[in-house]
Coordinates of C-alpha atoms and ligand atoms in Angstrom, one line a residue:
M457 CA 110.5 73.3 93.9
C458 CA 111.5 71.7 90.4
G459 CA 114.3 73.2 89.6
I460 CA 115.7 72.5 85.0
V461 CA 119.1 72.7 84.0
G462 CA 120.1 72.0 80.5
A463 CA 123.3 71.6 78.2
V464 CA 125.5 71.6 74.6
A465 CA 128.4 71.0 74.7
Q466 CA 130.9 69.3 73.3
R467 CA 132.6 68.2 76.3
N468 CA 131.1 65.9 78.4
I469 CA 127.8 68.2 80.3
V470 CA 126.9 66.1 83.3
S471 CA 129.3 67.7 86.0
V472 CA 128.2 71.7 84.4
L473 CA 123.8 69.6 84.9
I474 CA 124.9 68.2 88.8
E475 CA 126.2 71.4 89.9
G476 CA 123.4 73.1 88.1
L477 CA 121.1 70.7 90.7
R478 CA 123.1 71.5 93.6
R479 CA 122.7 75.1 93.2
L480 CA 118.8 74.6 93.1
E481 CA 119.0 72.4 95.4
Y482 CA 117.9 74.4 97.9
R483 CA 114.4 75.3 96.8
G484 CA 113.7 71.8 98.1
Y485 CA 112.7 69.0 95.8
D486 CA 112.2 65.4 96.2
S487 CA 113.2 63.6 93.5
C488 CA 116.6 64.4 90.7
G489 CA 117.0 63.4 87.8
V490 CA 119.5 63.4 84.5
A491 CA 119.7 62.7 80.9
V492 CA 122.1 62.9 78.0
L493 CA 122.6 61.8 74.3
G494 CA 124.0 58.7 73.4
A495 CA 125.0 56.9 70.3
R496 CA 121.2 55.0 70.6
G497 CA 118.7 57.4 72.3
P498 CA 118.9 59.2 75.9
S499 CA 120.1 57.8 79.1
R500 CA 119.3 59.1 82.1
A501 CA 119.7 58.6 86.1
R502 CA 116.9 59.2 88.8
S503 CA 116.9 59.6 92.4
V504 CA 114.2 60.1 95.4
A505 CA 116.9 60.9 97.7
R506 CA 119.3 63.5 96.6
V507 CA 121.4 64.7 94.1
A508 CA 125.1 63.9 95.5
D509 CA 123.4 60.6 95.6
L510 CA 122.1 61.2 91.4
E511 CA 126.2 62.1 91.9
G512 CA 127.2 58.3 92.8
Q513 CA 124.4 57.5 90.8
V514 CA 126.0 59.0 87.7
R515 CA 129.8 57.7 88.2
D516 CA 128.7 54.7 89.1
G517 CA 126.9 54.4 86.0
H518 CA 130.0 55.9 83.5
L519 CA 126.9 58.4 82.3
E520 CA 128.6 60.7 80.4
G521 CA 127.3 63.0 77.4
V522 CA 127.8 66.2 75.2
T523 CA 123.8 67.4 75.7
G524 CA 121.7 67.0 78.8
I525 CA 119.0 68.2 80.6
A526 CA 118.6 67.4 84.5
H527 CA 116.0 67.8 86.8
T528 CA 114.9 68.8 90.9
R529 CA 111.5 67.8 90.8
W530 CA 109.1 68.7 93.1
A531 CA 106.1 66.0 93.3
T532 CA 102.5 67.8 91.8
H533 CA 101.4 65.5 90.2
G534 CA 101.7 61.0 91.4
A535 CA 104.2 60.5 94.2
P536 CA 107.5 61.2 94.8
V537 CA 109.0 57.7 93.5
T538 CA 112.0 57.3 90.4
D539 CA 108.8 57.0 87.7
N540 CA 107.8 60.2 88.6
A541 CA 110.6 61.5 88.4
H542 CA 112.3 63.7 85.7
P543 CA 113.5 63.9 82.3
I544 CA 110.5 61.3 81.1
F545 CA 111.1 59.7 77.5
S546 CA 108.5 59.5 75.5
R547 CA 109.1 56.3 73.3
D548 CA 113.3 56.1 73.9
A549 CA 113.4 59.0 71.9
L550 CA 112.5 62.0 74.0
A551 CA 113.6 63.5 76.4
L552 CA 111.9 66.2 78.6
V553 CA 112.4 68.1 81.9
H554 CA 109.0 70.1 82.9
N555 CA 108.4 73.2 86.0
G556 CA 104.7 74.1 86.2
I557 CA 101.1 72.4 86.2
I558 CA 99.9 71.1 83.2
E559 CA 95.6 71.9 83.0
N560 CA 94.6 69.7 80.3
Y561 CA 96.6 66.8 80.7
E562 CA 94.0 64.3 81.3
T563 CA 92.3 65.1 77.7
L564 CA 96.0 65.1 76.5
R565 CA 96.5 61.7 78.0
E566 CA 93.1 60.3 76.6
M567 CA 94.2 61.5 73.2
L568 CA 97.3 60.2 73.2
R569 CA 96.1 56.5 74.7
G570 CA 93.8 57.1 71.4
K571 CA 97.6 57.3 68.9
G572 CA 98.7 54.0 71.0
Y573 CA 100.9 55.8 73.3
E574 CA 101.6 53.9 76.6
F575 CA 102.1 56.2 80.5
V576 CA 103.9 54.8 82.6
S577 CA 103.8 57.5 85.2
Q578 CA 100.7 59.6 86.7
T579 CA 103.2 62.6 86.1
D580 CA 101.1 65.3 83.8
T581 CA 105.1 65.8 81.9
E582 CA 104.6 62.9 80.6
V583 CA 101.6 64.3 78.2
I584 CA 103.6 66.8 77.1
A585 CA 107.1 64.2 76.2
H586 CA 104.1 62.2 73.9
L587 CA 102.3 64.9 72.4
I588 CA 105.5 66.1 71.0
H589 CA 107.1 62.9 70.1
S590 CA 104.2 62.1 68.1
L591 CA 103.9 65.7 66.5
Y592 CA 108.1 66.0 65.4
R593 CA 108.5 65.0 61.5
G594 CA 112.4 65.8 62.1
D595 CA 112.4 68.8 63.3
L596 CA 112.1 69.3 67.1
F597 CA 112.0 72.4 67.7
A598 CA 108.3 72.9 65.3
A599 CA 106.9 69.3 66.9
V600 CA 107.7 72.5 70.4
R601 CA 106.2 75.3 69.0
E602 CA 102.7 72.7 68.1
A603 CA 102.9 70.5 70.9
I604 CA 102.8 73.8 73.0
A605 CA 99.7 75.3 71.7
Q606 CA 97.4 72.6 73.1
L607 CA 99.4 73.5 76.5
H608 CA 96.9 74.4 78.7
G609 CA 99.0 75.3 82.4
A610 CA 102.1 76.4 83.2
Y611 CA 105.6 75.5 81.9
A612 CA 109.1 75.8 81.5
I613 CA 110.9 72.8 79.6
A614 CA 113.8 71.4 78.4
V615 CA 113.5 68.6 76.0
L616 CA 115.8 66.8 73.9
H617 CA 116.0 64.2 70.5
K618 CA 118.1 61.4 69.9
D619 CA 117.9 61.7 66.5
Q620 CA 119.4 65.7 66.7
P621 CA 122.6 64.8 68.7
H622 CA 123.8 68.6 69.5
T623 CA 120.2 70.1 70.1
V624 CA 117.8 71.1 73.2
V625 CA 115.3 72.7 72.7
G626 CA 113.4 74.6 75.5
A627 CA 110.7 76.7 75.9
R628 CA 108.5 78.5 78.6
Q629 CA 104.7 80.2 79.6
G630 CA 103.9 81.0 83.3
S631 CA 107.9 78.8 84.7
P632 CA 111.1 81.3 84.3
L633 CA 113.7 79.9 82.4
V634 CA 117.2 81.4 81.1
V635 CA 120.0 80.9 78.4
G636 CA 123.0 80.9 79.5
L637 CA 126.2 81.7 76.4
G638 CA 129.5 80.0 76.4
D639 CA 132.1 79.8 73.5
G640 CA 130.9 76.5 72.1
E641 CA 128.5 75.4 74.5
N642 CA 124.9 77.1 75.4
F643 CA 123.0 76.3 78.4
L644 CA 119.8 77.0 79.7
A645 CA 118.0 76.5 83.1
S646 CA 115.3 77.6 85.0
D647 CA 117.5 79.9 87.9
A648 CA 120.1 82.1 85.8
L649 CA 121.5 81.0 89.8
A650 CA 122.2 77.0 88.9
L651 CA 124.8 78.0 85.3
A652 CA 126.9 80.5 87.5
G653 CA 130.4 79.6 87.8
S654 CA 129.6 78.0 83.8
T655 CA 129.1 81.4 82.1
E656 CA 127.9 85.1 83.1
R657 CA 126.1 86.1 79.8
F658 CA 122.0 85.8 80.2
I659 CA 119.3 86.1 77.4
F660 CA 115.7 85.2 80.6
L661 CA 112.9 84.0 78.0
E662 CA 110.0 85.6 77.8
E663 CA 106.8 84.7 77.8
G664 CA 105.9 82.4 75.1
D665 CA 109.3 81.9 73.7
V666 CA 110.8 79.3 72.5
C667 CA 114.6 78.8 72.5
E668 CA 116.5 75.7 70.1
L669 CA 119.9 75.6 71.9
S670 CA 122.6 74.5 69.7
L671 CA 126.5 74.2 69.9
D672 CA 127.0 77.1 67.8
G673 CA 124.8 79.6 69.4
V674 CA 120.1 80.1 70.9
R675 CA 117.0 81.0 68.5
I676 CA 114.4 82.0 70.1
V677 CA 110.6 82.8 68.7
D678 CA 107.8 84.2 71.3
R679 CA 104.4 83.3 71.3
Q680 CA 103.6 84.5 67.6
G681 CA 106.1 82.7 66.1
E682 CA 108.6 85.6 65.3
A683 CA 112.0 85.9 65.4
A684 CA 113.0 87.8 69.0
Q685 CA 115.8 89.7 69.4
R686 CA 116.3 89.1 73.8
E687 CA 118.6 91.4 75.8
V688 CA 121.6 89.2 76.2
R689 CA 122.7 90.0 80.6
Q690 CA 125.6 90.4 81.7
V691 CA 125.0 87.9 85.2
A692 CA 128.3 88.1 87.4
A693 CA 128.9 85.0 89.1
Y694 CA 127.3 84.9 92.8
G695 CA 129.3 82.0 95.1
G696 CA 126.8 82.3 97.5
A697 CA 123.0 81.4 96.8
V698 CA 120.2 83.5 95.0
E699 CA 121.4 85.7 92.4
L700 CA 120.0 89.1 91.1
G701 CA 119.5 88.5 88.0
P702 CA 118.8 91.5 85.7
Y703 CA 117.5 93.8 88.7
R704 CA 118.2 96.3 90.1
H705 CA 117.4 94.9 94.2
F706 CA 116.4 91.9 95.7
M707 CA 113.1 93.4 96.2
Q708 CA 112.4 94.2 93.1
K709 CA 114.2 90.9 92.1
E710 CA 111.2 89.5 94.7
I711 CA 108.7 90.9 93.5
F712 CA 108.5 90.3 90.0
E713 CA 109.2 86.4 91.7
Q714 CA 105.6 85.9 93.0
P715 CA 103.2 84.6 90.9
R716 CA 106.4 81.7 90.1
A717 CA 105.8 81.8 93.8
I718 CA 102.1 81.8 94.1
T719 CA 102.7 78.9 91.0
D720 CA 104.3 76.9 93.7
T721 CA 102.1 77.4 96.6
I722 CA 98.7 76.7 95.5
P723 CA 98.2 73.5 96.9
Q724 CA 98.4 70.8 93.1
A725 CA 95.2 68.9 94.8
D726 CA 91.9 69.2 92.7
A727 CA 90.2 69.8 96.1
F728 CA 90.6 72.0 99.3
D729 CA 91.5 69.0 100.9
A730 CA 92.7 68.8 105.2
S731 CA 95.8 66.7 104.3
I732 CA 97.0 69.6 102.3
F733 CA 97.6 71.0 106.3
G734 CA 99.0 68.0 107.0
E735 CA 98.2 64.3 108.6
G736 CA 95.4 64.0 111.0
A737 CA 94.3 67.8 109.7
G738 CA 90.3 66.6 109.0
Q739 CA 90.5 65.7 112.9
V740 CA 91.7 68.7 113.7
F741 CA 89.6 71.0 111.4
A742 CA 86.5 68.7 112.5
D743 CA 87.2 69.8 116.3
I744 CA 87.7 72.9 116.4
D745 CA 85.1 76.0 116.9
S746 CA 87.4 78.9 116.4
L747 CA 90.7 80.4 115.5
L748 CA 93.3 82.2 116.7
I749 CA 96.1 83.5 114.6
L750 CA 99.5 85.1 116.1
A751 CA 101.7 87.2 113.9
C752 CA 104.0 90.1 113.2
G753 CA 104.3 92.7 110.8
T754 CA 103.2 91.1 107.8
S755 CA 103.1 88.2 108.4
Y756 CA 100.8 90.4 110.9
Y757 CA 99.0 91.8 108.0
S758 CA 98.1 88.4 106.4
G759 CA 96.3 86.8 108.8
L760 CA 94.0 90.0 109.3
T761 CA 93.2 89.1 105.8
A762 CA 92.3 85.8 106.2
K763 CA 90.3 86.7 108.7
Y764 CA 88.1 88.7 106.4
W765 CA 88.1 84.6 104.8
L766 CA 87.9 82.8 107.0
E767 CA 84.9 84.4 108.7
S768 CA 82.6 85.6 104.9
L769 CA 83.6 81.6 103.7
A770 CA 83.9 79.0 106.1
K771 CA 82.1 81.0 108.9
I772 CA 83.9 80.6 111.6
P773 CA 84.9 82.7 114.3
T774 CA 88.8 84.2 113.9
Q775 CA 90.6 86.5 115.7
V776 CA 94.0 88.0 115.2
E777 CA 96.9 88.8 117.0
I778 CA 99.8 90.5 117.1
A779 CA 102.1 88.0 118.6
S780 CA 104.5 90.7 121.7
E781 CA 101.4 91.6 122.9
Y782 CA 99.1 88.1 123.2
R783 CA 102.4 86.7 125.1
Y784 CA 102.5 89.0 127.1
R785 CA 98.0 89.3 127.5
E786 CA 96.2 87.6 130.1
S787 CA 93.7 86.1 127.4
V788 CA 91.2 83.7 127.7
P789 CA 91.9 80.5 126.9
N790 CA 89.1 78.2 124.5
P791 CA 90.4 75.2 123.8
K792 CA 88.9 73.7 120.5
S793 CA 90.3 77.4 118.7
L794 CA 93.4 76.4 116.2
V795 CA 96.5 78.3 116.8
V796 CA 97.9 79.5 113.8
V797 CA 101.0 80.4 113.7
I798 CA 102.2 82.5 110.2
S799 CA 106.0 83.9 109.2
Q800 CA 107.9 83.6 107.2
S801 CA 111.2 82.9 107.8
G802 CA 109.9 80.3 111.4
E803 CA 111.8 81.8 113.6
T804 CA 110.3 85.1 115.0
A805 CA 111.6 85.3 118.3
D806 CA 107.7 86.5 119.5
T807 CA 105.7 85.0 117.1
L808 CA 107.7 80.8 118.6
A809 CA 107.1 83.0 122.3
A810 CA 103.5 83.3 122.0
L811 CA 102.5 79.3 120.2
K812 CA 104.6 78.4 123.0
H813 CA 102.7 80.3 125.5
A814 CA 99.0 78.9 124.1
Q815 CA 100.0 76.1 123.9
E816 CA 101.1 76.4 128.0
L817 CA 97.3 77.6 128.3
G818 CA 95.6 74.4 126.6
H819 CA 96.2 75.0 123.6
K820 CA 96.2 72.2 122.1
H821 CA 95.4 72.1 118.0
T822 CA 98.6 74.3 116.6
L823 CA 99.0 75.0 112.8
A824 CA 102.4 77.1 110.6
I825 CA 101.9 78.9 107.8
C826 CA 105.4 79.3 107.3
N827 CA 108.6 79.4 104.4
V828 CA 111.3 77.4 105.7
G829 CA 110.4 73.8 106.2
T830 CA 112.6 73.3 108.3
S831 CA 112.5 76.3 111.5
A832 CA 111.1 75.8 114.7
M833 CA 108.0 76.7 114.6
V834 CA 107.2 73.8 111.2
R835 CA 108.8 71.5 114.4
Q836 CA 107.1 73.2 116.8
T837 CA 103.3 72.7 115.3
E838 CA 101.1 69.4 115.6
L839 CA 100.6 70.9 111.5
S840 CA 101.6 73.2 108.8
F841 CA 101.5 75.0 105.4
L842 CA 104.7 75.5 104.1
T843 CA 103.9 78.5 101.5
H844 CA 107.0 78.2 98.4
A845 CA 108.6 81.7 98.5
G846 CA 112.1 80.3 97.7
R847 CA 114.9 82.2 100.1
E848 CA 113.3 86.4 100.3
I849 CA 116.7 88.5 100.7
G850 CA 115.1 91.8 100.5
V851 CA 113.8 92.6 104.5
A852 CA 111.7 93.3 103.3
S853 CA 108.7 91.3 102.7
T854 CA 106.7 90.8 99.4
K855 CA 107.0 87.2 97.9
A856 CA 106.1 85.5 101.2
F857 CA 102.9 87.6 101.8
T858 CA 101.7 87.1 98.5
T859 CA 101.6 82.9 99.0
Q860 CA 100.9 83.5 102.9
L861 CA 97.6 85.5 101.7
V862 CA 97.7 81.4 99.1
A863 CA 97.9 79.7 101.8
L864 CA 95.5 80.9 104.0
F865 CA 93.1 81.4 101.3
T866 CA 93.1 78.0 100.7
L867 CA 93.0 77.4 105.1
A868 CA 89.7 78.9 105.2
A869 CA 88.3 77.6 100.8
T870 CA 89.3 73.8 102.9
L871 CA 86.8 75.3 106.8
A872 CA 84.4 76.7 104.3
K873 CA 83.8 72.4 102.6
L874 CA 84.3 70.8 105.8
R875 CA 81.9 72.5 106.9
G876 CA 79.3 72.8 103.8
R877 CA 80.3 76.2 103.0
L878 CA 81.7 75.4 99.2
N879 CA 79.6 73.2 96.9
D880 CA 81.4 71.6 94.5
E881 CA 80.8 74.5 91.7
Q882 CA 81.5 76.9 94.0
E883 CA 85.4 75.2 95.0
A884 CA 85.8 74.5 91.6
G885 CA 85.4 78.2 91.1
Y886 CA 87.7 79.4 93.8
L887 CA 90.4 76.3 92.5
K888 CA 90.0 77.8 88.9
Q889 CA 90.6 81.9 90.5
L890 CA 93.5 80.5 92.2
R891 CA 94.9 79.3 89.4
H892 CA 95.0 81.9 86.8
L893 CA 96.3 84.3 90.1
P894 CA 100.1 83.8 88.3
A895 CA 98.5 85.2 85.0
A896 CA 96.6 88.6 86.9
L897 CA 100.2 89.6 88.7
N898 CA 102.0 89.0 85.6
S899 CA 99.1 91.8 84.4
V900 CA 99.7 94.5 88.0
L901 CA 104.0 94.2 87.6
A902 CA 103.7 95.6 84.0
L903 CA 102.0 98.7 85.5
E904 CA 105.5 99.1 86.9
P905 CA 105.8 102.3 84.6
Q906 CA 103.0 103.8 86.0
I907 CA 103.6 103.4 89.3
I908 CA 107.2 105.0 88.9
A909 CA 106.5 107.9 87.9
W910 CA 103.9 108.3 91.0
S911 CA 107.2 107.4 93.2
E912 CA 108.8 110.7 91.6
E913 CA 106.4 112.6 93.4
F914 CA 106.3 110.2 96.8
S915 CA 109.6 111.4 97.0
R916 CA 109.4 114.6 98.0
K917 CA 106.9 113.4 100.5
E918 CA 107.2 113.3 104.3
H919 CA 104.3 111.3 105.2
A920 CA 101.5 109.6 103.5
L921 CA 98.1 108.3 104.1
F922 CA 97.1 104.7 102.5
L923 CA 92.5 103.7 103.0
G924 CA 91.7 100.9 102.4
R925 CA 87.4 99.0 103.5
G926 CA 86.8 95.5 104.1
L927 CA 89.6 93.1 102.9
H928 CA 92.1 95.7 101.6
Y929 CA 91.7 97.6 104.7
P930 CA 95.1 95.2 105.7
I931 CA 96.4 95.7 102.0
A932 CA 96.3 99.9 103.5
L933 CA 97.9 98.6 106.2
E934 CA 100.8 96.4 104.1
G935 CA 101.5 99.1 101.9
A936 CA 102.0 101.9 104.5
L937 CA 104.0 99.3 106.6
K938 CA 106.5 99.1 103.3
L939 CA 106.3 102.6 102.6
K940 CA 107.6 103.6 105.6
E941 CA 110.3 100.4 106.3
I942 CA 112.2 101.3 103.4
S943 CA 111.5 104.7 102.0
Y944 CA 111.5 106.3 105.5
I945 CA 109.1 108.5 105.3
H946 CA 106.6 108.3 108.2
A947 CA 103.3 106.5 106.2
E948 CA 99.9 105.9 107.5
A949 CA 97.0 103.2 107.1
Y950 CA 93.1 103.8 108.0
P951 CA 90.0 101.7 107.4
A952 CA 88.6 104.9 104.9
G953 CA 85.2 105.0 107.2
E954 CA 87.7 105.6 110.2
L955 CA 88.8 109.3 108.4
K956 CA 86.0 111.3 109.5
H957 CA 86.9 110.0 113.2
G958 CA 90.4 111.6 113.5
P959 CA 92.9 111.3 110.1
L960 CA 91.3 113.7 108.0
A961 CA 93.2 115.9 110.0
L962 CA 95.8 115.2 108.8
V963 CA 94.2 115.8 105.0
T964 CA 97.1 118.6 103.5
E965 CA 97.7 119.0 100.0
A966 CA 101.8 118.2 101.0
M967 CA 99.8 114.5 102.5
P968 CA 99.5 112.6 99.9
V969 CA 96.5 109.6 100.1
V970 CA 96.7 106.6 98.8
T971 CA 93.7 104.3 98.1
V972 CA 93.2 100.7 97.0
A973 CA 90.0 100.8 95.8
P974 CA 88.3 97.4 94.3
N975 CA 85.3 96.9 92.5
D976 CA 83.4 95.9 95.7
A977 CA 80.3 96.2 97.4
L978 CA 82.2 99.3 99.5
L979 CA 83.0 100.7 97.1
E980 CA 80.9 103.1 96.6
K981 CA 80.8 103.8 100.0
L982 CA 85.5 104.5 99.5
K983 CA 84.1 106.8 96.6
S984 CA 82.6 109.0 99.7
N985 CA 85.8 108.9 101.5
M986 CA 87.7 110.0 98.7
Q987 CA 85.2 112.9 98.4
E988 CA 86.0 113.8 101.9
V989 CA 89.6 114.2 101.1
R990 CA 88.8 116.3 98.4
A991 CA 87.1 118.0 100.2
R992 CA 90.3 119.6 102.2
G993 CA 93.0 119.6 98.8
G994 CA 94.4 115.9 99.5
E995 CA 95.6 114.0 96.5
L996 CA 94.5 111.7 95.5
Y997 CA 96.2 108.6 94.2
V998 CA 94.3 105.3 93.5
F999 CA 94.4 101.5 92.1
A1000 CA 91.0 101.2 91.2
D1001 CA 89.9 98.2 89.6
T1002 CA 89.4 99.3 86.3
D1003 CA 86.0 97.7 86.4
T1004 CA 84.6 101.0 89.0
K1005 CA 85.2 103.3 86.1
I1006 CA 87.4 105.8 88.7
V1007 CA 88.8 108.1 86.1
N1008 CA 91.9 110.4 86.4
G1009 CA 90.9 114.2 87.8
E1010 CA 91.6 117.4 89.6
G1011 CA 94.2 115.8 92.6
L1012 CA 92.7 112.6 91.5
H1013 CA 95.8 109.8 90.1
V1014 CA 94.4 106.3 88.8
I1015 CA 96.1 102.8 87.4
R1016 CA 94.2 100.7 86.4
M1017 CA 93.9 97.4 88.1
P1018 CA 92.3 94.9 85.9
E1019 CA 88.8 93.8 86.9
H1020 CA 87.6 93.1 90.1
Y1021 CA 89.2 89.8 91.4
G1022 CA 86.5 88.6 94.1
L1023 CA 88.0 87.3 97.3
L1024 CA 91.2 87.0 96.0
S1025 CA 91.3 90.7 95.0
P1026 CA 93.4 91.4 97.5
I1027 CA 96.7 89.8 97.0
L1028 CA 96.5 91.8 93.6
H1029 CA 96.1 94.7 94.6
V1030 CA 99.1 94.9 97.6
V1031 CA 102.0 94.6 95.0
P1032 CA 101.1 98.2 93.2
L1033 CA 102.1 99.4 96.8
Q1034 CA 104.8 97.0 97.0
L1035 CA 106.2 98.5 93.6
L1036 CA 105.9 102.2 95.0
A1037 CA 107.4 101.9 98.1
Y1038 CA 110.1 100.0 96.5
H1039 CA 110.4 103.0 93.6
T1040 CA 110.3 105.5 95.8
A1041 CA 112.2 104.6 98.1
C1042 CA 114.4 104.1 94.5
A1043 CA 114.4 107.9 94.0
R1044 CA 114.8 108.4 98.1
G1045 CA 118.1 106.5 98.3
T1046 CA 117.8 104.3 100.4
D1047 CA 119.2 101.0 101.0
V1048 CA 115.9 99.5 99.6
D1049 CA 116.9 95.5 100.4
K1050 CA 119.1 95.9 104.3
P1051 CA 116.8 99.3 105.6
R1052 CA 117.7 101.0 108.3
N1053 CA 117.3 99.3 111.8
L1054 CA 116.6 96.4 110.8
A1055 CA 116.4 92.0 110.8
K1056 CA 115.3 89.8 108.4
S1057 CA 114.4 87.0 110.5
V1058 CA 113.6 89.0 114.5
T1059 CA 115.0 86.3 116.6
V1060 CA 115.2 88.6 119.2
E1061 CA 112.5 89.6 121.3
Ligands
F6R761 C1 107.8 93.8 106.7 C2 108.5 92.5 107.0 C3 108.7 91.6 108.6 C4 108.0 91.0 109.4 C5 107.8 90.4 110.7 C6 107.8 89.1 110.9 O1 108.4 94.0 105.5 O2 109.0 91.2 106.8 O3 107.7 93.5 109.4 O4 107.3 90.4 108.6 O5 109.2 91.0 111.3 O6 108.6 87.7 110.7 P1 108.5 86.7 109.6 O7 107.2 86.5 108.7 O8 109.4 85.8 109.5 O9 108.2 85.2 110.8

């Protein structure tokens, strides 16, 4: 994934930039580069190999400077070749690095071509560089502000100009950017981790912020152009891989990283194309007549959600099994079934064994959906889709789950298209919805204070019931799993229609009933199920889409979600459940990131 580092100092800053890139390497990247300002403008080194190679180039080329920017690129627009590697230049006067995707880059490119700008890369980034250059009138900060007003999409950028030798300007929207404060020097990065060792004082920029780094300070304005006072946070240098930043626990950090993780996971292609799943996927997808999904725990629940998508969108029969069950049961193999294994770690013993078992039974087509590209699961499957959640440290999986859902929705849409069940308009609509997801997630994350208020109540309970229907039943399961594994409250989930077949007997005022209430076709049925709970004195805690019109009442507590998000709604609805589990666990004082008896990677049976 892409990473940014920038610095303004009075010393040669190249080693700080390279070290920053090295710290971001764990995210994965396919090219990297660094640019510094000299008397005649910016000069750069770029590599399609590793940061170590870039470092060699910098040393051999005697690249030195006091103001600079650097980047690790994970190719989106354009192949991982040197011309597409950042920093991208505009007319040898301006250098820019960028994380994210500019959706209207084609329109802007045409407009800039009309003004005589020549494009030498396939990147969307090059339009930002030329746009800022075209607007530059002696004030880089002003030019950046004017330029970003014309950008649609997600970005974090760092930019420098030859006429402002001690200035780096940054801006963010949809991608993180953090300012590091030094003594007579200042820094910029996409992750505080990149600057460990250079500073421990950070400002986490907010959406829409633009900043200007100089030797003696940092100027920040918000989206409206008003001077913004942002909190300076002390983040202790952490020699390990990932920083906690302003968060209390990694789980909280990872919940809040979801917009970024999803941005990085959404396929960059303009179409649902089989090639997203690897070479030969088109042929495999044409060969199959069904899917067999195998996974454990949270990954299993993402598979259960996918079944709804695969059967409704692609009309392809889909079976989902817990890996530890499948591996020991006598099943009837279907060689025309695609075996899909889902795993955050790619090392889960049961899932690996189930995969092997399926292969031994004669299943020849296999696909891994996994967060670790180097894992055994990816190596042992024919096809793969890598989620880009980044390292997940909290034992309770959060961002890995939502990125798995993005991958699985992409699979369902791709198969639907291949099977002639998705027209161009629908395809464009789903792609648009996917790209809007990070913004929608941000609005759900903003519900945290309301969820904290509920968590106080939950922390005093010993049992909880979760209800969902249809596509959101697996989300209820996931919510219950999150609550039990980190707060140790006994939680169970049911499809709401099952209540009257048994679990209703458990409902009393001491048993909070969490209800996932999207505004979908099953809403009226769900409302009847809620009545059944109320009639028995049960207290309902409902996450309701705004357009359901469900409001607070006696024994009915409601948190309003955004408007219904269609088929992708589960990805939004799971987030408040993660937050509820997290804050309930905090209120109970458990070890959130390392819950008792559990491990992150389950490599034993
Ligand atoms: C729960 C959780 C686990 C994992 C399960 C499978 O929060 O994280 O249930 O989902 O152990 O792990 P992976 O996805 O690595 O195969």
